[in-house]
């Protein structure tokens, strides 16, 4: 079993805790489903949020999905002029037998424009 990393992102329509829970939950669910993962495959998850998001911690959405025994951390994304607003990014470390090239990185909605080179 190898350690792999899965990337993903979603752009929120508004800075509201319920909306963040919904969108980050959808992102995490898509990452798990598209990679054939369960909670047991997760090692840790890093979340970043753009500086314009203040309503909640993205990691709270993971806890609401039942991801309760996995280390999670949140950080603020760099405040770069012209960057896409209201974005939550994810870097999940997983255990998987998949080759690195077969890992499905998930960019939902408008966030797909962030990494067209790896978004699936």
GROMACS .gro file of C-alpha atoms in nm:
model
  120
    1UNK     CA    1   0.000   0.000   0.000
    2UNK     CA    2   0.142   0.339  -0.100
    3UNK     CA    3   0.081   0.687   0.035
    4UNK     CA    4  -0.077   0.907  -0.231
    5UNK     CA    5  -0.208   1.264  -0.237
    6UNK     CA    6  -0.539   1.376  -0.384
    7UNK     CA    7  -0.610   1.740  -0.470
    8UNK     CA    8  -0.941   1.916  -0.504
    9UNK     CA    9  -1.118   2.250  -0.480
   10UNK     CA   10  -1.458   2.410  -0.489
   11UNK     CA   11  -1.568   2.771  -0.525
   12UNK     CA   12  -1.844   2.880  -0.289
   13UNK     CA   13  -2.123   3.106  -0.408
   14UNK     CA   14  -2.135   3.285  -0.072
   15UNK     CA   15  -1.963   3.286   0.266
   16UNK     CA   16  -2.219   3.106   0.482
   17UNK     CA   17  -2.146   2.814   0.714
   18UNK     CA   18  -2.427   2.595   0.582
   19UNK     CA   19  -2.325   2.655   0.222
   20UNK     CA   20  -1.962   2.577   0.308
   21UNK     CA   21  -2.066   2.251   0.475
   22UNK     CA   22  -2.269   2.154   0.170
   23UNK     CA   23  -2.002   2.239  -0.088
   24UNK     CA   24  -1.701   2.102   0.101
   25UNK     CA   25  -1.904   1.790   0.183
   26UNK     CA   26  -1.980   1.744  -0.186
   27UNK     CA   27  -1.611   1.789  -0.270
   28UNK     CA   28  -1.496   1.533  -0.013
   29UNK     CA   29  -1.766   1.287  -0.119
   30UNK     CA   30  -1.662   1.322  -0.484
   31UNK     CA   31  -1.295   1.269  -0.395
   32UNK     CA   32  -1.379   0.949  -0.205
   33UNK     CA   33  -1.618   0.815  -0.470
   34UNK     CA   34  -1.404   0.890  -0.775
   35UNK     CA   35  -1.103   0.724  -0.614
   36UNK     CA   36  -1.290   0.427  -0.466
   37UNK     CA   37  -1.191   0.531  -0.112
   38UNK     CA   38  -1.343   0.490   0.231
   39UNK     CA   39  -1.269   0.679   0.550
   40UNK     CA   40  -1.026   0.400   0.644
   41UNK     CA   41  -0.806   0.497   0.347
   42UNK     CA   42  -0.759   0.856   0.469
   43UNK     CA   43  -0.436   0.949   0.646
   44UNK     CA   44  -0.487   1.326   0.682
   45UNK     CA   45  -0.652   1.620   0.508
   46UNK     CA   46  -0.526   1.977   0.465
   47UNK     CA   47  -0.782   2.244   0.383
   48UNK     CA   48  -0.708   2.597   0.270
   49UNK     CA   49  -0.960   2.875   0.226
   50UNK     CA   50  -0.921   3.207   0.052
   51UNK     CA   51  -0.902   3.509   0.286
   52UNK     CA   52  -1.260   3.612   0.201
   53UNK     CA   53  -1.408   3.304   0.376
   54UNK     CA   54  -1.484   3.357   0.746
   55UNK     CA   55  -1.807   3.170   0.822
   56UNK     CA   56  -1.665   2.834   0.934
   57UNK     CA   57  -1.373   2.595   0.922
   58UNK     CA   58  -1.379   2.374   0.610
   59UNK     CA   59  -1.275   2.081   0.829
   60UNK     CA   60  -1.610   2.107   1.010
   61UNK     CA   61  -1.776   1.970   0.694
   62UNK     CA   62  -1.551   1.663   0.708
   63UNK     CA   63  -1.650   1.598   1.069
   64UNK     CA   64  -2.018   1.624   0.972
   65UNK     CA   65  -1.957   1.358   0.705
   66UNK     CA   66  -1.831   1.124   0.977
   67UNK     CA   67  -1.458   1.175   0.918
   68UNK     CA   68  -1.383   1.197   1.288
   69UNK     CA   69  -1.064   0.996   1.345
   70UNK     CA   70  -0.850   1.152   1.071
   71UNK     CA   71  -0.616   1.445   1.139
   72UNK     CA   72  -0.749   1.761   0.972
   73UNK     CA   73  -0.601   2.109   0.951
   74UNK     CA   74  -0.719   2.438   0.803
   75UNK     CA   75  -0.505   2.725   0.677
   76UNK     CA   76  -0.558   3.047   0.488
   77UNK     CA   77  -0.466   3.054   0.120
   78UNK     CA   78  -0.232   3.327  -0.005
   79UNK     CA   79  -0.407   3.656  -0.079
   80UNK     CA   80  -0.304   3.695  -0.443
   81UNK     CA   81  -0.448   3.982  -0.645
   82UNK     CA   82  -0.681   3.851  -0.916
   83UNK     CA   83  -0.713   3.503  -0.764
   84UNK     CA   84  -1.047   3.324  -0.775
   85UNK     CA   85  -1.253   3.428  -0.469
   86UNK     CA   86  -1.431   3.204  -0.212
   87UNK     CA   87  -1.230   2.888  -0.282
   88UNK     CA   88  -1.171   2.595  -0.050
   89UNK     CA   89  -0.885   2.367  -0.153
   90UNK     CA   90  -0.815   2.016  -0.026
   91UNK     CA   91  -0.499   1.805  -0.011
   92UNK     CA   92  -0.584   1.459   0.118
   93UNK     CA   93  -0.318   1.201   0.198
   94UNK     CA   94  -0.444   0.848   0.139
   95UNK     CA   95  -0.336   0.486   0.136
   96UNK     CA   96  -0.395   0.333  -0.206
   97UNK     CA   97  -0.267   0.064  -0.440
   98UNK     CA   98  -0.346   0.290  -0.736
   99UNK     CA   99  -0.056   0.426  -0.939
  100UNK     CA  100  -0.012   0.802  -0.897
  101UNK     CA  101  -0.134   0.858  -1.255
  102UNK     CA  102  -0.468   0.693  -1.171
  103UNK     CA  103  -0.556   0.922  -0.881
  104UNK     CA  104  -0.862   1.135  -0.965
  105UNK     CA  105  -0.820   1.498  -0.855
  106UNK     CA  106  -1.156   1.671  -0.816
  107UNK     CA  107  -1.230   2.035  -0.896
  108UNK     CA  108  -1.600   2.113  -0.873
  109UNK     CA  109  -1.784   2.386  -1.061
  110UNK     CA  110  -1.590   2.701  -1.144
  111UNK     CA  111  -1.289   2.568  -0.950
  112UNK     CA  112  -1.222   2.340  -1.248
  113UNK     CA  113  -1.050   2.640  -1.408
  114UNK     CA  114  -0.782   2.631  -1.137
  115UNK     CA  115  -0.613   2.310  -1.250
  116UNK     CA  116  -0.728   2.208  -1.593
  117UNK     CA  117  -0.411   2.000  -1.619
  118UNK     CA  118  -0.517   1.756  -1.344
  119UNK     CA  119  -0.891   1.807  -1.289
  120UNK     CA  120  -1.096   1.501  -1.383
   0.00000   0.00000   0.00000
